[in-house]
PDB file of C-alpha atoms in Angstrom:
ATOM      1  CA  UNK A  15     -13.872  24.405  44.984  1.00  0.00           C
ATOM      2  CA  UNK A  16     -10.181  22.671  45.390  1.00  0.00           C
ATOM      3  CA  UNK A  17      -9.458  26.103  42.978  1.00  0.00           C
ATOM      4  CA  UNK A  18     -10.712  29.826  43.040  1.00  0.00           C
ATOM      5  CA  UNK A  19     -10.770  31.424  39.862  1.00  0.00           C
ATOM      6  CA  UNK A  20      -9.839  34.596  39.315  1.00  0.00           C
ATOM      7  CA  UNK A  21     -10.132  37.157  36.316  1.00  0.00           C
ATOM      8  CA  UNK A  22     -10.340  41.219  35.624  1.00  0.00           C
ATOM      9  CA  UNK A  23     -13.182  42.753  33.676  1.00  0.00           C
ATOM     10  CA  UNK A  24     -11.115  42.934  30.390  1.00  0.00           C
ATOM     11  CA  UNK A  25     -12.975  39.039  30.179  1.00  0.00           C
ATOM     12  CA  UNK A  26     -16.053  40.875  29.337  1.00  0.00           C
ATOM     13  CA  UNK A  27     -18.319  38.207  31.482  1.00  0.00           C
ATOM     14  CA  UNK A  28     -21.900  39.278  32.600  1.00  0.00           C
ATOM     15  CA  UNK A  29     -22.437  39.639  36.315  1.00  0.00           C
ATOM     16  CA  UNK A  30     -24.850  37.107  36.406  1.00  0.00           C
ATOM     17  CA  UNK A  31     -21.794  34.656  34.500  1.00  0.00           C
ATOM     18  CA  UNK A  32     -19.150  35.757  36.781  1.00  0.00           C
ATOM     19  CA  UNK A  33     -21.827  34.254  39.797  1.00  0.00           C
ATOM     20  CA  UNK A  34     -22.852  31.781  38.358  1.00  0.00           C
ATOM     21  CA  UNK A  35     -19.114  30.352  37.975  1.00  0.00           C
ATOM     22  CA  UNK A  36     -18.220  31.508  41.697  1.00  0.00           C
ATOM     23  CA  UNK A  37     -15.024  34.222  39.819  1.00  0.00           C
ATOM     24  CA  UNK A  38     -13.730  36.783  41.285  1.00  0.00           C
ATOM     25  CA  UNK A  39     -13.011  39.539  38.933  1.00  0.00           C
ATOM     26  CA  UNK A  40     -11.292  42.610  39.577  1.00  0.00           C
ATOM     27  CA  UNK A  41     -12.070  45.833  38.414  1.00  0.00           C
ATOM     28  CA  UNK A  42     -10.264  47.787  35.786  1.00  0.00           C
ATOM     29  CA  UNK A  43     -10.599  51.577  35.838  1.00  0.00           C
ATOM     30  CA  UNK A  44     -12.257  54.116  33.729  1.00  0.00           C
ATOM     31  CA  UNK A  45     -12.403  57.796  33.532  1.00  0.00           C
ATOM     32  CA  UNK A  46     -15.248  60.367  32.214  1.00  0.00           C
ATOM     33  CA  UNK A  47     -14.836  63.558  32.772  1.00  0.00           C
ATOM     34  CA  UNK A  48     -12.414  63.276  35.442  1.00  0.00           C
ATOM     35  CA  UNK A  49     -14.663  61.100  37.188  1.00  0.00           C
ATOM     36  CA  UNK A  50     -12.654  57.802  37.928  1.00  0.00           C
ATOM     37  CA  UNK A  51     -15.572  54.161  37.670  1.00  0.00           C
ATOM     38  CA  UNK A  52     -15.199  50.527  38.302  1.00  0.00           C
ATOM     39  CA  UNK A  53     -15.835  48.671  35.189  1.00  0.00           C
ATOM     40  CA  UNK A  54     -18.753  46.095  35.712  1.00  0.00           C
ATOM     41  CA  UNK A  55     -19.250  47.015  39.448  1.00  0.00           C
ATOM     42  CA  UNK A  56     -20.026  51.531  39.247  1.00  0.00           C
ATOM     43  CA  UNK A  57     -20.464  51.864  35.195  1.00  0.00           C
ATOM     44  CA  UNK A  58     -21.903  50.019  32.829  1.00  0.00           C
ATOM     45  CA  UNK A  59     -20.731  49.889  29.058  1.00  0.00           C
ATOM     46  CA  UNK A  60     -24.141  51.489  27.865  1.00  0.00           C
ATOM     47  CA  UNK A  61     -23.139  54.780  29.772  1.00  0.00           C
ATOM     48  CA  UNK A  62     -19.562  54.471  27.954  1.00  0.00           C
ATOM     49  CA  UNK A  63     -21.083  54.350  24.962  1.00  0.00           C
ATOM     50  CA  UNK A  64     -23.540  57.497  24.962  1.00  0.00           C
ATOM     51  CA  UNK A  65     -20.312  59.508  26.624  1.00  0.00           C
ATOM     52  CA  UNK A  66     -18.256  58.591  23.188  1.00  0.00           C
ATOM     53  CA  UNK A  67     -21.556  58.839  20.831  1.00  0.00           C
ATOM     54  CA  UNK A  68     -21.496  62.559  22.486  1.00  0.00           C
ATOM     55  CA  UNK A  69     -17.738  62.996  22.172  1.00  0.00           C
ATOM     56  CA  UNK A  70     -16.531  62.189  25.062  1.00  0.00           C
ATOM     57  CA  UNK A  71     -13.366  60.495  25.051  1.00  0.00           C
ATOM     58  CA  UNK A  72     -12.969  57.704  28.291  1.00  0.00           C
ATOM     59  CA  UNK A  73      -9.722  57.130  29.735  1.00  0.00           C
ATOM     60  CA  UNK A  74      -8.855  53.705  31.300  1.00  0.00           C
ATOM     61  CA  UNK A  75      -6.350  52.488  34.053  1.00  0.00           C
ATOM     62  CA  UNK A  76      -5.243  49.154  35.503  1.00  0.00           C
ATOM     63  CA  UNK A  77      -6.256  47.247  38.455  1.00  0.00           C
ATOM     64  CA  UNK A  78      -3.884  48.897  41.588  1.00  0.00           C
ATOM     65  CA  UNK A  79      -1.499  47.131  43.329  1.00  0.00           C
ATOM     66  CA  UNK A  80      -3.554  47.499  46.564  1.00  0.00           C
ATOM     67  CA  UNK A  81      -6.005  46.027  45.042  1.00  0.00           C
ATOM     68  CA  UNK A  82      -4.317  42.612  43.640  1.00  0.00           C
ATOM     69  CA  UNK A  83      -2.166  42.604  47.206  1.00  0.00           C
ATOM     70  CA  UNK A  84      -5.641  42.662  49.101  1.00  0.00           C
ATOM     71  CA  UNK A  85      -7.478  40.162  47.062  1.00  0.00           C
ATOM     72  CA  UNK A  86      -4.516  37.437  46.653  1.00  0.00           C
ATOM     73  CA  UNK A  87      -3.411  37.828  50.056  1.00  0.00           C
ATOM     74  CA  UNK A  88      -7.202  37.094  51.654  1.00  0.00           C
ATOM     75  CA  UNK A  89      -7.108  33.672  49.525  1.00  0.00           C
ATOM     76  CA  UNK A  90      -3.379  33.161  50.766  1.00  0.00           C
ATOM     77  CA  UNK A  91      -4.520  33.276  54.338  1.00  0.00           C
ATOM     78  CA  UNK A  92      -7.013  30.940  53.981  1.00  0.00           C
ATOM     79  CA  UNK A  93      -4.807  28.210  52.079  1.00  0.00           C
ATOM     80  CA  UNK A  94      -7.108  28.691  49.055  1.00  0.00           C
ATOM     81  CA  UNK A  95      -4.939  27.609  45.747  1.00  0.00           C
ATOM     82  CA  UNK A  96      -5.778  30.566  42.987  1.00  0.00           C
ATOM     83  CA  UNK A  97      -5.360  31.043  39.526  1.00  0.00           C
ATOM     84  CA  UNK A  98      -5.532  34.563  38.247  1.00  0.00           C
ATOM     85  CA  UNK A  99      -5.761  34.090  34.505  1.00  0.00           C
ATOM     86  CA  UNK A 100      -5.285  38.035  33.088  1.00  0.00           C
ATOM     87  CA  UNK A 101      -5.797  40.724  29.998  1.00  0.00           C
ATOM     88  CA  UNK A 102      -3.723  40.322  27.509  1.00  0.00           C
ATOM     89  CA  UNK A 103      -0.387  42.639  28.987  1.00  0.00           C
ATOM     90  CA  UNK A 104       0.201  43.898  25.863  1.00  0.00           C
ATOM     91  CA  UNK A 105      -3.007  45.978  26.297  1.00  0.00           C
ATOM     92  CA  UNK A 106      -2.948  46.441  30.034  1.00  0.00           C
ATOM     93  CA  UNK A 107      -0.076  46.987  32.560  1.00  0.00           C
ATOM     94  CA  UNK A 108      -2.595  44.901  34.634  1.00  0.00           C
ATOM     95  CA  UNK A 109      -0.752  41.085  33.824  1.00  0.00           C
ATOM     96  CA  UNK A 110       2.953  42.763  35.028  1.00  0.00           C
ATOM     97  CA  UNK A 111       1.034  44.914  38.061  1.00  0.00           C
ATOM     98  CA  UNK A 112      -0.216  41.282  39.420  1.00  0.00           C
ATOM     99  CA  UNK A 113       3.236  39.383  38.325  1.00  0.00           C
ATOM    100  CA  UNK A 114       4.767  42.243  40.657  1.00  0.00           C
ATOM    101  CA  UNK A 115       2.296  41.944  43.954  1.00  0.00           C
ATOM    102  CA  UNK A 116       2.809  37.951  43.416  1.00  0.00           C
ATOM    103  CA  UNK A 117       6.435  37.865  43.594  1.00  0.00           C
ATOM    104  CA  UNK A 118       6.184  40.006  46.964  1.00  0.00           C
ATOM    105  CA  UNK A 119       3.777  37.536  48.646  1.00  0.00           C
ATOM    106  CA  UNK A 120       5.310  35.170  47.502  1.00  0.00           C
ATOM    107  CA  UNK A 121       8.300  36.117  49.281  1.00  0.00           C
ATOM    108  CA  UNK A 122       6.584  36.352  52.434  1.00  0.00           C
ATOM    109  CA  UNK A 123       4.562  33.578  52.494  1.00  0.00           C
ATOM    110  CA  UNK A 124       6.211  30.769  51.786  1.00  0.00           C
ATOM    111  CA  UNK A 125       3.323  27.753  51.124  1.00  0.00           C
ATOM    112  CA  UNK A 126       1.374  30.125  48.832  1.00  0.00           C
ATOM    113  CA  UNK A 127       0.103  28.556  46.128  1.00  0.00           C
ATOM    114  CA  UNK A 128      -0.916  30.533  43.469  1.00  0.00           C
ATOM    115  CA  UNK A 129       0.415  31.628  39.809  1.00  0.00           C
ATOM    116  CA  UNK A 130      -0.550  35.004  37.502  1.00  0.00           C
ATOM    117  CA  UNK A 131      -0.984  33.376  33.448  1.00  0.00           C
ATOM    118  CA  UNK A 132      -1.362  36.059  30.826  1.00  0.00           C
ATOM    119  CA  UNK A 133      -3.857  35.139  28.537  1.00  0.00           C
ATOM    120  CA  UNK A 134      -2.551  37.361  25.785  1.00  0.00           C
ATOM    121  CA  UNK A 135      -6.580  37.412  25.014  1.00  0.00           C
ATOM    122  CA  UNK A 136      -8.896  40.165  25.438  1.00  0.00           C
ATOM    123  CA  UNK A 137     -12.978  40.927  25.298  1.00  0.00           C
ATOM    124  CA  UNK A 138     -14.863  37.162  25.357  1.00  0.00           C
ATOM    125  CA  UNK A 139     -11.859  35.728  23.735  1.00  0.00           C
ATOM    126  CA  UNK A 140     -10.227  35.993  27.410  1.00  0.00           C
ATOM    127  CA  UNK A 141     -13.889  35.154  29.085  1.00  0.00           C
ATOM    128  CA  UNK A 142     -13.751  31.499  27.168  1.00  0.00           C
ATOM    129  CA  UNK A 143     -10.581  30.869  28.326  1.00  0.00           C
ATOM    130  CA  UNK A 144     -12.349  31.619  31.925  1.00  0.00           C
ATOM    131  CA  UNK A 145     -15.565  30.155  31.517  1.00  0.00           C
ATOM    132  CA  UNK A 146     -13.641  26.429  31.131  1.00  0.00           C
ATOM    133  CA  UNK A 147     -11.510  26.485  33.773  1.00  0.00           C
ATOM    134  CA  UNK A 148     -13.995  28.278  35.914  1.00  0.00           C
ATOM    135  CA  UNK A 149     -16.129  25.295  34.710  1.00  0.00           C
ATOM    136  CA  UNK A 150     -13.082  22.972  35.999  1.00  0.00           C
ATOM    137  CA  UNK A 151     -13.243  24.499  39.191  1.00  0.00           C
ATOM    138  CA  UNK A 152     -16.457  23.638  39.687  1.00  0.00           C
ATOM    139  CA  UNK A 153     -16.096  19.964  38.910  1.00  0.00           C
ATOM    140  CA  UNK A 154     -13.261  19.533  40.921  1.00  0.00           C
ATOM    141  CA  UNK A 155     -10.278  19.079  38.558  1.00  0.00           C
ATOM    142  CA  UNK A 156      -6.181  19.776  39.922  1.00  0.00           C
ATOM    143  CA  UNK A 157      -5.043  22.817  40.074  1.00  0.00           C
ATOM    144  CA  UNK A 158      -2.335  21.124  37.539  1.00  0.00           C
ATOM    145  CA  UNK A 159      -4.871  20.296  35.232  1.00  0.00           C
ATOM    146  CA  UNK A 160      -6.781  23.840  35.056  1.00  0.00           C
ATOM    147  CA  UNK A 161      -2.914  25.389  34.837  1.00  0.00           C
ATOM    148  CA  UNK A 162      -2.603  23.477  31.469  1.00  0.00           C
ATOM    149  CA  UNK A 163      -6.151  23.359  30.214  1.00  0.00           C
ATOM    150  CA  UNK A 164      -6.689  27.218  30.605  1.00  0.00           C
ATOM    151  CA  UNK A 165      -2.996  27.772  29.074  1.00  0.00           C
ATOM    152  CA  UNK A 166      -3.652  25.615  26.012  1.00  0.00           C
ATOM    153  CA  UNK A 167      -6.978  27.323  25.438  1.00  0.00           C
ATOM    154  CA  UNK A 168      -5.390  31.054  26.052  1.00  0.00           C
ATOM    155  CA  UNK A 169      -2.238  29.918  23.277  1.00  0.00           C
ATOM    156  CA  UNK A 170      -5.111  28.614  20.814  1.00  0.00           C
ATOM    157  CA  UNK A 171      -7.773  31.343  20.556  1.00  0.00           C
ATOM    158  CA  UNK A 172      -8.847  33.501  17.516  1.00  0.00           C
ATOM    159  CA  UNK A 173      -9.941  37.278  17.737  1.00  0.00           C
ATOM    160  CA  UNK A 174     -11.540  38.591  14.513  1.00  0.00           C
ATOM    161  CA  UNK A 175     -13.223  41.560  14.899  1.00  0.00           C
ATOM    162  CA  UNK A 176     -14.249  44.822  13.316  1.00  0.00           C
ATOM    163  CA  UNK A 177     -15.233  47.944  14.318  1.00  0.00           C
ATOM    164  CA  UNK A 178     -17.702  50.726  13.099  1.00  0.00           C
ATOM    165  CA  UNK A 179     -16.094  53.620  13.456  1.00  0.00           C
ATOM    166  CA  UNK A 180     -12.052  53.555  12.951  1.00  0.00           C
ATOM    167  CA  UNK A 181     -12.333  57.106  14.796  1.00  0.00           C
ATOM    168  CA  UNK A 182     -12.348  55.548  18.746  1.00  0.00           C
ATOM    169  CA  UNK A 183      -9.468  53.366  17.483  1.00  0.00           C
ATOM    170  CA  UNK A 184      -7.208  56.365  16.188  1.00  0.00           C
ATOM    171  CA  UNK A 185      -8.441  57.918  19.613  1.00  0.00           C
ATOM    172  CA  UNK A 186      -7.147  55.073  21.380  1.00  0.00           C
ATOM    173  CA  UNK A 187      -3.987  55.061  19.406  1.00  0.00           C
ATOM    174  CA  UNK A 188      -4.467  52.048  17.206  1.00  0.00           C
ATOM    175  CA  UNK A 189      -4.800  53.651  13.397  1.00  0.00           C
ATOM    176  CA  UNK A 190      -3.609  56.389  12.214  1.00  0.00           C
ATOM    177  CA  UNK A 191      -5.463  59.602  11.678  1.00  0.00           C
ATOM    178  CA  UNK A 192      -5.644  58.967   7.814  1.00  0.00           C
ATOM    179  CA  UNK A 193      -6.597  55.246   7.943  1.00  0.00           C
ATOM    180  CA  UNK A 194      -9.269  56.486   9.893  1.00  0.00           C
ATOM    181  CA  UNK A 195     -10.356  59.354   7.726  1.00  0.00           C
ATOM    182  CA  UNK A 196      -9.933  57.491   4.854  1.00  0.00           C
ATOM    183  CA  UNK A 197     -11.504  54.515   6.445  1.00  0.00           C
ATOM    184  CA  UNK A 198     -14.592  56.829   7.244  1.00  0.00           C
ATOM    185  CA  UNK A 199     -14.621  58.463   3.571  1.00  0.00           C
ATOM    186  CA  UNK A 200     -15.061  54.554   1.644  1.00  0.00           C
ATOM    187  CA  UNK A 201     -17.201  53.015   3.703  1.00  0.00           C
ATOM    188  CA  UNK A 202     -13.897  50.638   4.253  1.00  0.00           C
ATOM    189  CA  UNK A 203     -14.399  48.378   7.489  1.00  0.00           C
ATOM    190  CA  UNK A 204     -11.548  46.900   8.920  1.00  0.00           C
ATOM    191  CA  UNK A 205     -11.209  43.166  10.130  1.00  0.00           C
ATOM    192  CA  UNK A 206      -8.494  43.137  13.051  1.00  0.00           C
ATOM    193  CA  UNK A 207      -7.112  40.119  14.820  1.00  0.00           C
ATOM    194  CA  UNK A 208      -4.867  39.141  17.918  1.00  0.00           C
ATOM    195  CA  UNK A 209      -1.356  37.790  17.332  1.00  0.00           C
ATOM    196  CA  UNK A 210       0.872  37.512  20.533  1.00  0.00           C
ATOM    197  CA  UNK A 211      -1.733  39.326  22.179  1.00  0.00           C
ATOM    198  CA  UNK A 212      -1.458  42.271  20.441  1.00  0.00           C
ATOM    199  CA  UNK A 213      -4.061  43.967  17.611  1.00  0.00           C
ATOM    200  CA  UNK A 214      -2.961  43.585  14.295  1.00  0.00           C
ATOM    201  CA  UNK A 215      -4.838  44.735  11.263  1.00  0.00           C
ATOM    202  CA  UNK A 216      -5.756  41.407   9.106  1.00  0.00           C
ATOM    203  CA  UNK A 217      -8.198  42.606   5.799  1.00  0.00           C
ATOM    204  CA  UNK A 218      -9.814  46.031   4.890  1.00  0.00           C
ATOM    205  CA  UNK A 219     -13.692  44.584   3.354  1.00  0.00           C
ATOM    206  CA  UNK A 220     -15.907  47.235   1.654  1.00  0.00           C
ATOM    207  CA  UNK A 221     -19.701  47.095   3.355  1.00  0.00           C
ATOM    208  CA  UNK A 222     -21.184  44.882   5.963  1.00  0.00           C
ATOM    209  CA  UNK A 223     -22.642  42.190   4.460  1.00  0.00           C
ATOM    210  CA  UNK A 224     -19.459  41.115   2.782  1.00  0.00           C
ATOM    211  CA  UNK A 225     -17.694  41.636   6.195  1.00  0.00           C
ATOM    212  CA  UNK A 226     -20.043  39.331   8.273  1.00  0.00           C
ATOM    213  CA  UNK A 227     -19.955  36.663   5.102  1.00  0.00           C
ATOM    214  CA  UNK A 228     -16.153  37.062   5.565  1.00  0.00           C
ATOM    215  CA  UNK A 229     -15.724  36.676   9.481  1.00  0.00           C
ATOM    216  CA  UNK A 230     -18.180  33.371   8.850  1.00  0.00           C
ATOM    217  CA  UNK A 231     -15.754  31.887   6.277  1.00  0.00           C
ATOM    218  CA  UNK A 232     -12.600  33.188   8.655  1.00  0.00           C
ATOM    219  CA  UNK A 233     -14.059  30.446  10.991  1.00  0.00           C
ATOM    220  CA  UNK A 234     -13.924  27.954   8.896  1.00  0.00           C
ATOM    221  CA  UNK A 235     -10.584  28.851   7.412  1.00  0.00           C
ATOM    222  CA  UNK A 236      -8.428  28.823  11.301  1.00  0.00           C
ATOM    223  CA  UNK A 237     -11.596  26.449  13.215  1.00  0.00           C
ATOM    224  CA  UNK A 238     -11.859  23.501  14.018  1.00  0.00           C
ATOM    225  CA  UNK A 239     -14.348  20.893  15.767  1.00  0.00           C
ATOM    226  CA  UNK A 240     -16.522  23.330  16.139  1.00  0.00           C
ATOM    227  CA  UNK A 241     -19.827  20.721  17.613  1.00  0.00           C
ATOM    228  CA  UNK A 242     -17.303  20.330  20.672  1.00  0.00           C
ATOM    229  CA  UNK A 243     -16.414  24.278  21.230  1.00  0.00           C
ATOM    230  CA  UNK A 244     -17.989  27.123  22.531  1.00  0.00           C
ATOM    231  CA  UNK A 245     -17.534  30.145  20.279  1.00  0.00           C
ATOM    232  CA  UNK A 246     -17.963  33.442  20.913  1.00  0.00           C
ATOM    233  CA  UNK A 247     -19.660  36.711  19.953  1.00  0.00           C
ATOM    234  CA  UNK A 248     -19.241  40.094  21.939  1.00  0.00           C
ATOM    235  CA  UNK A 249     -20.465  43.407  20.518  1.00  0.00           C
ATOM    236  CA  UNK A 250     -20.807  47.528  21.817  1.00  0.00           C
ATOM    237  CA  UNK A 251     -24.105  47.684  22.279  1.00  0.00           C
ATOM    238  CA  UNK A 252     -25.083  45.804  18.845  1.00  0.00           C
ATOM    239  CA  UNK A 253     -26.983  43.112  20.177  1.00  0.00           C
ATOM    240  CA  UNK A 254     -29.163  42.695  17.043  1.00  0.00           C
ATOM    241  CA  UNK A 255     -26.089  42.599  14.549  1.00  0.00           C
ATOM    242  CA  UNK A 256     -24.536  40.134  17.168  1.00  0.00           C
ATOM    243  CA  UNK A 257     -27.362  38.016  17.001  1.00  0.00           C
ATOM    244  CA  UNK A 258     -27.521  37.819  12.552  1.00  0.00           C
ATOM    245  CA  UNK A 259     -23.562  36.751  12.798  1.00  0.00           C
ATOM    246  CA  UNK A 260     -24.481  34.264  15.212  1.00  0.00           C
ATOM    247  CA  UNK A 261     -27.465  33.051  13.113  1.00  0.00           C
ATOM    248  CA  UNK A 262     -24.815  32.681  10.123  1.00  0.00           C
ATOM    249  CA  UNK A 263     -22.367  30.862  11.562  1.00  0.00           C
ATOM    250  CA  UNK A 264     -24.810  27.978  13.189  1.00  0.00           C
ATOM    251  CA  UNK A 265     -26.514  27.550   9.723  1.00  0.00           C
ATOM    252  CA  UNK A 266     -22.706  27.115   7.953  1.00  0.00           C
ATOM    253  CA  UNK A 267     -21.527  25.119  10.994  1.00  0.00           C
ATOM    254  CA  UNK A 268     -22.652  22.550  13.617  1.00  0.00           C
ATOM    255  CA  UNK A 269     -22.226  24.781  16.137  1.00  0.00           C
ATOM    256  CA  UNK A 270     -24.259  24.254  19.434  1.00  0.00           C
ATOM    257  CA  UNK A 271     -22.872  26.859  21.798  1.00  0.00           C
ATOM    258  CA  UNK A 272     -22.728  30.220  21.045  1.00  0.00           C
ATOM    259  CA  UNK A 273     -22.229  32.991  23.702  1.00  0.00           C
ATOM    260  CA  UNK A 274     -23.356  36.634  23.455  1.00  0.00           C
ATOM    261  CA  UNK A 275     -22.250  39.325  25.633  1.00  0.00           C
ATOM    262  CA  UNK A 276     -21.455  43.126  25.520  1.00  0.00           C
ATOM    263  CA  UNK A 277     -18.297  44.509  25.398  1.00  0.00           C
ATOM    264  CA  UNK A 278     -17.481  45.890  28.818  1.00  0.00           C
ATOM    265  CA  UNK A 279     -16.563  49.248  29.694  1.00  0.00           C
ATOM    266  CA  UNK A 280     -12.825  48.474  29.830  1.00  0.00           C
ATOM    267  CA  UNK A 281     -12.473  47.088  26.456  1.00  0.00           C
ATOM    268  CA  UNK A 282     -15.502  49.426  24.916  1.00  0.00           C
ATOM    269  CA  UNK A 283     -13.809  52.719  25.962  1.00  0.00           C
ATOM    270  CA  UNK A 284     -11.034  51.790  23.088  1.00  0.00           C
ATOM    271  CA  UNK A 285     -13.273  50.057  20.708  1.00  0.00           C
ATOM    272  CA  UNK A 286     -16.427  51.984  20.330  1.00  0.00           C
ATOM    273  CA  UNK A 287     -20.016  51.062  19.802  1.00  0.00           C
ATOM    274  CA  UNK A 288     -20.415  49.058  17.025  1.00  0.00           C
ATOM    275  CA  UNK A 289     -18.022  46.757  17.316  1.00  0.00           C
ATOM    276  CA  UNK A 290     -18.538  43.107  16.423  1.00  0.00           C
ATOM    277  CA  UNK A 291     -15.922  40.669  17.804  1.00  0.00           C
ATOM    278  CA  UNK A 292     -15.847  36.833  17.174  1.00  0.00           C
ATOM    279  CA  UNK A 293     -13.965  33.965  19.160  1.00  0.00           C
ATOM    280  CA  UNK A 294     -13.190  30.429  19.115  1.00  0.00           C
ATOM    281  CA  UNK A 295     -10.621  28.063  19.152  1.00  0.00           C
ATOM    282  CA  UNK A 296      -8.275  26.835  16.613  1.00  0.00           C
ATOM    283  CA  UNK A 297      -7.526  23.407  18.112  1.00  0.00           C
ATOM    284  CA  UNK A 298      -8.746  21.547  20.808  1.00  0.00           C
ATOM    285  CA  UNK A 299      -7.289  20.176  24.188  1.00  0.00           C
ATOM    286  CA  UNK A 300      -7.107  16.406  24.107  1.00  0.00           C
TER     287      UNK A 300
END
């Protein structure tokens, strides 16, 4: 490959996908009961969800400067150009840490060719960006083309998601205690999306049937050219629901490719079990 693609575990891509696309993944950290684990390496999402169901509140932390330095230097010393597209800077300090390390290394190595990019995306919204640029890298595309197309995909990625229990978002400081209580009491399901890399409430819907129908409608309102793009659904240990939503989308639109994966440990520690998230492009790169 002309260009190596790096990502972090906030992309929620499975080990099989990472290996198939020759990706190097840097793990965020998850702490449960004072025990620290590496997301995607030493803890599974299922372990995180089980701990949350039993009342635990997992904590997460970013990739360390040392991990970035060791990984970046490894490629720089081999004269291997690389691109690291990072989890949204509004959700984690990982991007800022990587930028700091990038600056240090470029001062030490004049010929270092790499960039650190903020996707302002998360979960499989981020994962779809990574999959696309990794495919381009495998095809032998140029550094400049991969960078341009990756940034375009990141800029045009839609995130539409809902959580099964607002309590988890409350614990993570995403919603107020009152909103969590009222939502649970009235069986109100929140729809959220991403604006400039931040989680923002979109709509409140009462009842699951209406919720899935509305998610399918939003794709039609915001997306385009479905036959020429890959859509993704990530889930918090709710595969049956994810597959049901995928079937609804396929019936409504001419979608050929829907990628389904479980939400990883670091994202899942905030969203909680039962979360369903939908990702698609609102414009196609020409």
